[in-house]
PDB file of C-alpha atoms and ligand atoms in Angstrom:
ATOM      1  CA  UNK A   1     106.603  46.264-130.452  1.00  0.00           C
ATOM      2  CA  UNK A   2     102.866  45.626-130.771  1.00  0.00           C
ATOM      3  CA  UNK A   3     101.634  42.500-132.462  1.00  0.00           C
ATOM      4  CA  UNK A   4      99.174  42.583-135.326  1.00  0.00           C
ATOM      5  CA  UNK A   5      96.477  41.411-132.888  1.00  0.00           C
ATOM      6  CA  UNK A   6      97.244  44.283-130.514  1.00  0.00           C
ATOM      7  CA  UNK A   7      97.012  46.785-133.349  1.00  0.00           C
ATOM      8  CA  UNK A   8      93.743  45.230-134.413  1.00  0.00           C
ATOM      9  CA  UNK A   9      92.400  45.603-130.858  1.00  0.00           C
ATOM     10  CA  UNK A  10      93.252  49.321-130.942  1.00  0.00           C
ATOM     11  CA  UNK A  11      91.282  50.127-134.061  1.00  0.00           C
ATOM     12  CA  UNK A  12      88.367  52.539-133.500  1.00  0.00           C
ATOM     13  CA  UNK A  13      85.117  51.289-134.967  1.00  0.00           C
ATOM     14  CA  UNK A  14      82.227  53.709-135.352  1.00  0.00           C
ATOM     15  CA  UNK A  15      78.786  52.571-136.445  1.00  0.00           C
ATOM     16  CA  UNK A  16      75.419  54.168-135.872  1.00  0.00           C
ATOM     17  CA  UNK A  17      72.765  52.522-133.714  1.00  0.00           C
ATOM     18  CA  UNK A  18      69.010  52.841-134.260  1.00  0.00           C
ATOM     19  CA  UNK A  19      67.740  53.341-130.723  1.00  0.00           C
ATOM     20  CA  UNK A  20      68.695  56.775-129.405  1.00  0.00           C
ATOM     21  CA  UNK A  21      66.480  58.918-131.588  1.00  0.00           C
ATOM     22  CA  UNK A  22      64.129  60.845-129.318  1.00  0.00           C
ATOM     23  CA  UNK A  23      65.738  64.145-130.293  1.00  0.00           C
ATOM     24  CA  UNK A  24      66.284  63.405-134.021  1.00  0.00           C
ATOM     25  CA  UNK A  25      64.706  66.062-136.226  1.00  0.00           C
ATOM     26  CA  UNK A  26      63.726  64.754-139.619  1.00  0.00           C
ATOM     27  CA  UNK A  27      62.375  66.371-142.780  1.00  0.00           C
ATOM     28  CA  UNK A  28      60.659  64.092-145.246  1.00  0.00           C
ATOM     29  CA  UNK A  29      60.496  65.713-148.682  1.00  0.00           C
ATOM     30  CA  UNK A  30      57.945  64.064-150.919  1.00  0.00           C
ATOM     31  CA  UNK A  31      57.401  64.220-154.685  1.00  0.00           C
ATOM     32  CA  UNK A  32      53.642  63.797-155.215  1.00  0.00           C
ATOM     33  CA  UNK A  33      53.904  62.365-158.766  1.00  0.00           C
ATOM     34  CA  UNK A  34      52.706  58.729-158.751  1.00  0.00           C
ATOM     35  CA  UNK A  35      51.008  59.596-155.488  1.00  0.00           C
ATOM     36  CA  UNK A  36      49.400  56.195-155.019  1.00  0.00           C
ATOM     37  CA  UNK A  37      52.818  54.583-154.674  1.00  0.00           C
ATOM     38  CA  UNK A  38      54.544  57.496-152.951  1.00  0.00           C
ATOM     39  CA  UNK A  39      52.041  57.732-150.098  1.00  0.00           C
ATOM     40  CA  UNK A  40      52.911  54.138-149.121  1.00  0.00           C
ATOM     41  CA  UNK A  41      56.559  55.176-148.965  1.00  0.00           C
ATOM     42  CA  UNK A  42      55.625  58.145-146.729  1.00  0.00           C
ATOM     43  CA  UNK A  43      53.601  55.928-144.418  1.00  0.00           C
ATOM     44  CA  UNK A  44      56.437  53.398-144.263  1.00  0.00           C
ATOM     45  CA  UNK A  45      58.984  56.067-143.406  1.00  0.00           C
ATOM     46  CA  UNK A  46      56.840  57.704-140.708  1.00  0.00           C
ATOM     47  CA  UNK A  47      55.928  54.380-139.159  1.00  0.00           C
ATOM     48  CA  UNK A  48      59.585  53.331-138.969  1.00  0.00           C
ATOM     49  CA  UNK A  49      60.692  56.648-137.487  1.00  0.00           C
ATOM     50  CA  UNK A  50      58.016  56.590-134.796  1.00  0.00           C
ATOM     51  CA  UNK A  51      58.737  52.957-133.947  1.00  0.00           C
ATOM     52  CA  UNK A  52      62.398  53.831-133.444  1.00  0.00           C
ATOM     53  CA  UNK A  53      61.642  56.573-130.949  1.00  0.00           C
ATOM     54  CA  UNK A  54      61.511  59.667-133.117  1.00  0.00           C
ATOM     55  CA  UNK A  55      58.858  62.055-131.807  1.00  0.00           C
ATOM     56  CA  UNK A  56      56.044  63.161-134.083  1.00  0.00           C
ATOM     57  CA  UNK A  57      56.711  66.794-133.246  1.00  0.00           C
ATOM     58  CA  UNK A  58      60.239  66.342-134.690  1.00  0.00           C
ATOM     59  CA  UNK A  59      59.032  65.145-138.080  1.00  0.00           C
ATOM     60  CA  UNK A  60      58.148  67.563-140.878  1.00  0.00           C
ATOM     61  CA  UNK A  61      56.665  66.376-144.177  1.00  0.00           C
ATOM     62  CA  UNK A  62      57.216  68.693-147.149  1.00  0.00           C
ATOM     63  CA  UNK A  63      55.377  67.914-150.404  1.00  0.00           C
ATOM     64  CA  UNK A  64      56.431  69.072-153.877  1.00  0.00           C
ATOM     65  CA  UNK A  65      55.046  68.253-157.346  1.00  0.00           C
ATOM     66  CA  UNK A  66      57.538  65.581-158.480  1.00  0.00           C
ATOM     67  CA  UNK A  67      60.889  63.921-157.919  1.00  0.00           C
ATOM     68  CA  UNK A  68      62.648  66.570-159.964  1.00  0.00           C
ATOM     69  CA  UNK A  69      61.720  69.190-157.385  1.00  0.00           C
ATOM     70  CA  UNK A  70      63.041  67.190-154.440  1.00  0.00           C
ATOM     71  CA  UNK A  71      66.647  68.491-154.456  1.00  0.00           C
ATOM     72  CA  UNK A  72      65.571  72.112-154.149  1.00  0.00           C
ATOM     73  CA  UNK A  73      63.154  71.354-151.326  1.00  0.00           C
ATOM     74  CA  UNK A  74      65.878  69.275-149.635  1.00  0.00           C
ATOM     75  CA  UNK A  75      68.330  72.126-150.062  1.00  0.00           C
ATOM     76  CA  UNK A  76      65.987  74.625-148.429  1.00  0.00           C
ATOM     77  CA  UNK A  77      65.345  72.230-145.576  1.00  0.00           C
ATOM     78  CA  UNK A  78      69.048  71.599-145.131  1.00  0.00           C
ATOM     79  CA  UNK A  79      69.783  75.329-145.086  1.00  0.00           C
ATOM     80  CA  UNK A  80      67.170  75.969-142.412  1.00  0.00           C
ATOM     81  CA  UNK A  81      69.318  74.260-139.767  1.00  0.00           C
ATOM     82  CA  UNK A  82      66.143  72.728-138.356  1.00  0.00           C
ATOM     83  CA  UNK A  83      66.866  69.101-139.260  1.00  0.00           C
ATOM     84  CA  UNK A  84      69.414  66.376-138.551  1.00  0.00           C
ATOM     85  CA  UNK A  85      68.539  64.428-141.691  1.00  0.00           C
ATOM     86  CA  UNK A  86      66.385  64.709-144.759  1.00  0.00           C
ATOM     87  CA  UNK A  87      64.583  61.792-146.372  1.00  0.00           C
ATOM     88  CA  UNK A  88      63.580  62.259-150.006  1.00  0.00           C
ATOM     89  CA  UNK A  89      60.725  60.071-151.223  1.00  0.00           C
ATOM     90  CA  UNK A  90      59.323  59.749-154.718  1.00  0.00           C
ATOM     91  CA  UNK A  91      58.621  57.333-157.556  1.00  0.00           C
ATOM     92  CA  UNK A  92      59.971  57.641-161.067  1.00  0.00           C
ATOM     93  CA  UNK A  93      58.460  55.046-163.350  1.00  0.00           C
ATOM     94  CA  UNK A  94      59.916  54.550-166.810  1.00  0.00           C
ATOM     95  CA  UNK A  95      56.622  53.441-168.267  1.00  0.00           C
ATOM     96  CA  UNK A  96      55.088  56.791-167.477  1.00  0.00           C
ATOM     97  CA  UNK A  97      57.778  59.159-168.701  1.00  0.00           C
ATOM     98  CA  UNK A  98      59.910  59.545-171.798  1.00  0.00           C
ATOM     99  CA  UNK A  99      62.297  61.721-169.751  1.00  0.00           C
ATOM    100  CA  UNK A 100      62.745  59.078-167.052  1.00  0.00           C
ATOM    101  CA  UNK A 101      66.564  59.328-167.121  1.00  0.00           C
ATOM    102  CA  UNK A 102      66.536  63.103-166.682  1.00  0.00           C
ATOM    103  CA  UNK A 103      64.080  63.021-163.784  1.00  0.00           C
ATOM    104  CA  UNK A 104      65.699  60.019-162.064  1.00  0.00           C
ATOM    105  CA  UNK A 105      69.299  61.147-162.629  1.00  0.00           C
ATOM    106  CA  UNK A 106      68.602  64.812-161.883  1.00  0.00           C
ATOM    107  CA  UNK A 107      66.897  64.096-158.604  1.00  0.00           C
ATOM    108  CA  UNK A 108      69.535  61.582-157.402  1.00  0.00           C
ATOM    109  CA  UNK A 109      72.476  63.822-158.331  1.00  0.00           C
ATOM    110  CA  UNK A 110      70.819  66.856-156.808  1.00  0.00           C
ATOM    111  CA  UNK A 111      70.148  65.103-153.509  1.00  0.00           C
ATOM    112  CA  UNK A 112      73.748  63.918-153.350  1.00  0.00           C
ATOM    113  CA  UNK A 113      74.990  67.471-153.841  1.00  0.00           C
ATOM    114  CA  UNK A 114      72.754  68.811-151.060  1.00  0.00           C
ATOM    115  CA  UNK A 115      74.171  66.235-148.642  1.00  0.00           C
ATOM    116  CA  UNK A 116      77.749  67.224-149.356  1.00  0.00           C
ATOM    117  CA  UNK A 117      77.111  70.985-149.655  1.00  0.00           C
ATOM    118  CA  UNK A 118      75.218  71.145-146.367  1.00  0.00           C
ATOM    119  CA  UNK A 119      76.972  68.356-144.476  1.00  0.00           C
ATOM    120  CA  UNK A 120      73.739  66.593-143.597  1.00  0.00           C
ATOM    121  CA  UNK A 121      72.419  63.113-144.427  1.00  0.00           C
ATOM    122  CA  UNK A 122      70.055  63.326-147.407  1.00  0.00           C
ATOM    123  CA  UNK A 123      68.620  59.907-147.984  1.00  0.00           C
ATOM    124  CA  UNK A 124      67.587  58.915-151.491  1.00  0.00           C
ATOM    125  CA  UNK A 125      64.298  57.095-151.068  1.00  0.00           C
ATOM    126  CA  UNK A 126      63.188  57.622-154.634  1.00  0.00           C
ATOM    127  CA  UNK A 127      62.179  54.405-156.322  1.00  0.00           C
ATOM    128  CA  UNK A 128      63.067  54.171-159.984  1.00  0.00           C
ATOM    129  CA  UNK A 129      61.398  51.329-161.801  1.00  0.00           C
ATOM    130  CA  UNK A 130      60.477  50.055-165.237  1.00  0.00           C
ATOM    131  CA  UNK A 131      56.819  49.549-164.408  1.00  0.00           C
ATOM    132  CA  UNK A 132      54.060  50.426-161.985  1.00  0.00           C
ATOM    133  CA  UNK A 133      54.086  46.779-160.799  1.00  0.00           C
ATOM    134  CA  UNK A 134      57.724  47.055-159.759  1.00  0.00           C
ATOM    135  CA  UNK A 135      56.976  50.338-157.992  1.00  0.00           C
ATOM    136  CA  UNK A 136      54.164  48.716-156.040  1.00  0.00           C
ATOM    137  CA  UNK A 137      56.469  45.848-155.081  1.00  0.00           C
ATOM    138  CA  UNK A 138      58.944  48.327-153.529  1.00  0.00           C
ATOM    139  CA  UNK A 139      56.366  50.376-151.684  1.00  0.00           C
ATOM    140  CA  UNK A 140      55.126  47.960-149.079  1.00  0.00           C
ATOM    141  CA  UNK A 141      54.524  44.653-150.821  1.00  0.00           C
ATOM    142  CA  UNK A 142      56.869  41.882-152.135  1.00  0.00           C
ATOM    143  CA  UNK A 143      60.106  43.838-152.128  1.00  0.00           C
ATOM    144  CA  UNK A 144      59.621  45.682-148.830  1.00  0.00           C
ATOM    145  CA  UNK A 145      59.096  49.391-148.380  1.00  0.00           C
ATOM    146  CA  UNK A 146      61.761  51.763-149.639  1.00  0.00           C
ATOM    147  CA  UNK A 147      60.391  54.533-147.448  1.00  0.00           C
ATOM    148  CA  UNK A 148      60.901  52.437-144.358  1.00  0.00           C
ATOM    149  CA  UNK A 149      64.454  51.538-145.473  1.00  0.00           C
ATOM    150  CA  UNK A 150      65.222  55.194-146.118  1.00  0.00           C
ATOM    151  CA  UNK A 151      64.070  56.054-142.572  1.00  0.00           C
ATOM    152  CA  UNK A 152      66.463  53.460-141.080  1.00  0.00           C
ATOM    153  CA  UNK A 153      69.311  54.797-143.168  1.00  0.00           C
ATOM    154  CA  UNK A 154      68.567  58.326-141.935  1.00  0.00           C
ATOM    155  CA  UNK A 155      68.640  57.230-138.290  1.00  0.00           C
ATOM    156  CA  UNK A 156      71.876  55.297-138.733  1.00  0.00           C
ATOM    157  CA  UNK A 157      73.540  58.205-140.492  1.00  0.00           C
ATOM    158  CA  UNK A 158      72.511  60.662-137.769  1.00  0.00           C
ATOM    159  CA  UNK A 159      73.956  58.310-135.159  1.00  0.00           C
ATOM    160  CA  UNK A 160      77.238  57.608-136.914  1.00  0.00           C
ATOM    161  CA  UNK A 161      77.843  61.298-137.696  1.00  0.00           C
ATOM    162  CA  UNK A 162      77.321  62.074-134.020  1.00  0.00           C
ATOM    163  CA  UNK A 163      79.813  59.366-133.121  1.00  0.00           C
ATOM    164  CA  UNK A 164      82.391  60.772-135.501  1.00  0.00           C
ATOM    165  CA  UNK A 165      81.886  64.205-133.902  1.00  0.00           C
ATOM    166  CA  UNK A 166      82.184  62.800-130.350  1.00  0.00           C
ATOM    167  CA  UNK A 167      85.274  60.802-131.294  1.00  0.00           C
ATOM    168  CA  UNK A 168      86.794  63.965-132.725  1.00  0.00           C
ATOM    169  CA  UNK A 169      86.043  65.890-129.509  1.00  0.00           C
ATOM    170  CA  UNK A 170      87.709  63.153-127.445  1.00  0.00           C
ATOM    171  CA  UNK A 171      90.819  63.420-129.621  1.00  0.00           C
ATOM    172  CA  UNK A 172      90.942  67.168-128.932  1.00  0.00           C
ATOM    173  CA  UNK A 173      90.934  66.656-125.110  1.00  0.00           C
TER     174      UNK A 173
HETATM  175  N1  INI B 201      57.988  62.951-161.510  1.00  0.00           N
HETATM  176  C1  INI B 201      58.050  61.861-160.717  1.00  0.00           C
HETATM  177  O1  INI B 201      58.274  62.032-159.492  1.00  0.00           O
HETATM  178  N2  INI B 201      57.908  60.639-161.224  1.00  0.00           N
HETATM  179  C2  INI B 201      57.692  60.400-162.553  1.00  0.00           C
HETATM  180  O2  INI B 201      57.581  59.218-162.947  1.00  0.00           O
HETATM  181  C3  INI B 201      57.583  61.526-163.387  1.00  0.00           C
HETATM  182  N3  INI B 201      57.257  61.379-164.807  1.00  0.00           N
HETATM  183  O3  INI B 201      56.785  60.296-165.153  1.00  0.00           O
HETATM  184  O4  INI B 201      57.424  62.265-165.585  1.00  0.00           O
HETATM  185  C4  INI B 201      57.746  62.799-162.853  1.00  0.00           C
HETATM  186  N4  INI B 201      57.715  63.920-163.628  1.00  0.00           N
HETATM  187  C5  INI B 201      57.550  65.229-163.103  1.00  0.00           C
HETATM  188  C6  INI B 201      58.862  65.837-162.670  1.00  0.00           C
HETATM  189  O5  INI B 201      59.310  65.300-161.444  1.00  0.00           O
HETATM  190  C7  INI B 201      58.699  67.336-162.452  1.00  0.00           C
HETATM  191  O6  INI B 201      57.699  67.561-161.495  1.00  0.00           O
HETATM  192  C8  INI B 201      58.314  68.076-163.732  1.00  0.00           C
HETATM  193  O7  INI B 201      59.232  67.751-164.764  1.00  0.00           O
HETATM  194  C9  INI B 201      58.350  69.605-163.488  1.00  0.00           C
HETATM  195  O8  INI B 201      59.665  70.047-163.159  1.00  0.00           O
END
């Protein structure tokens, strides 16, 4: 009979790395609304992807009017079979919209559905804040850059999904 320690040693652990990305194909869908903030997210995401070995020719940036349009653009990108992950970037600021909850909730729910319907990582890099100041903080100042974080999440998800697939293939052998 195996001991608890032996069972523990036999557990399979899968976790994505961030360094084997030269073939990763990424779509960045961008809601232009609050462009001043959003462009910093786009720059952060692109910078992080390139620094982690993603090739410029494998990155496509798709711009739409606002965050509410992001799920449809993400869905089209997912259906094209041209991408391994989709990063959605936008900024929904409560101060500037009475329908904040609809825009923020609609875009987040829609992106989640695309991920599950199309079996592809769709990363929610939409910042939702009370004020413009908070949005600025999350787009490359005090509180980091949400675009950059979203890019890392995309790379990790691509890697871990590949590992799950490879692990599955090994089981079939
Ligand atoms: N879109 C945003 O991305 N952020 C916002 O803060 C915002 N505000 O304030 O309304 C916003 N509205 C536009 C929305 O995303 C759609 O483009 C619009 O409703 C047309 O469908």
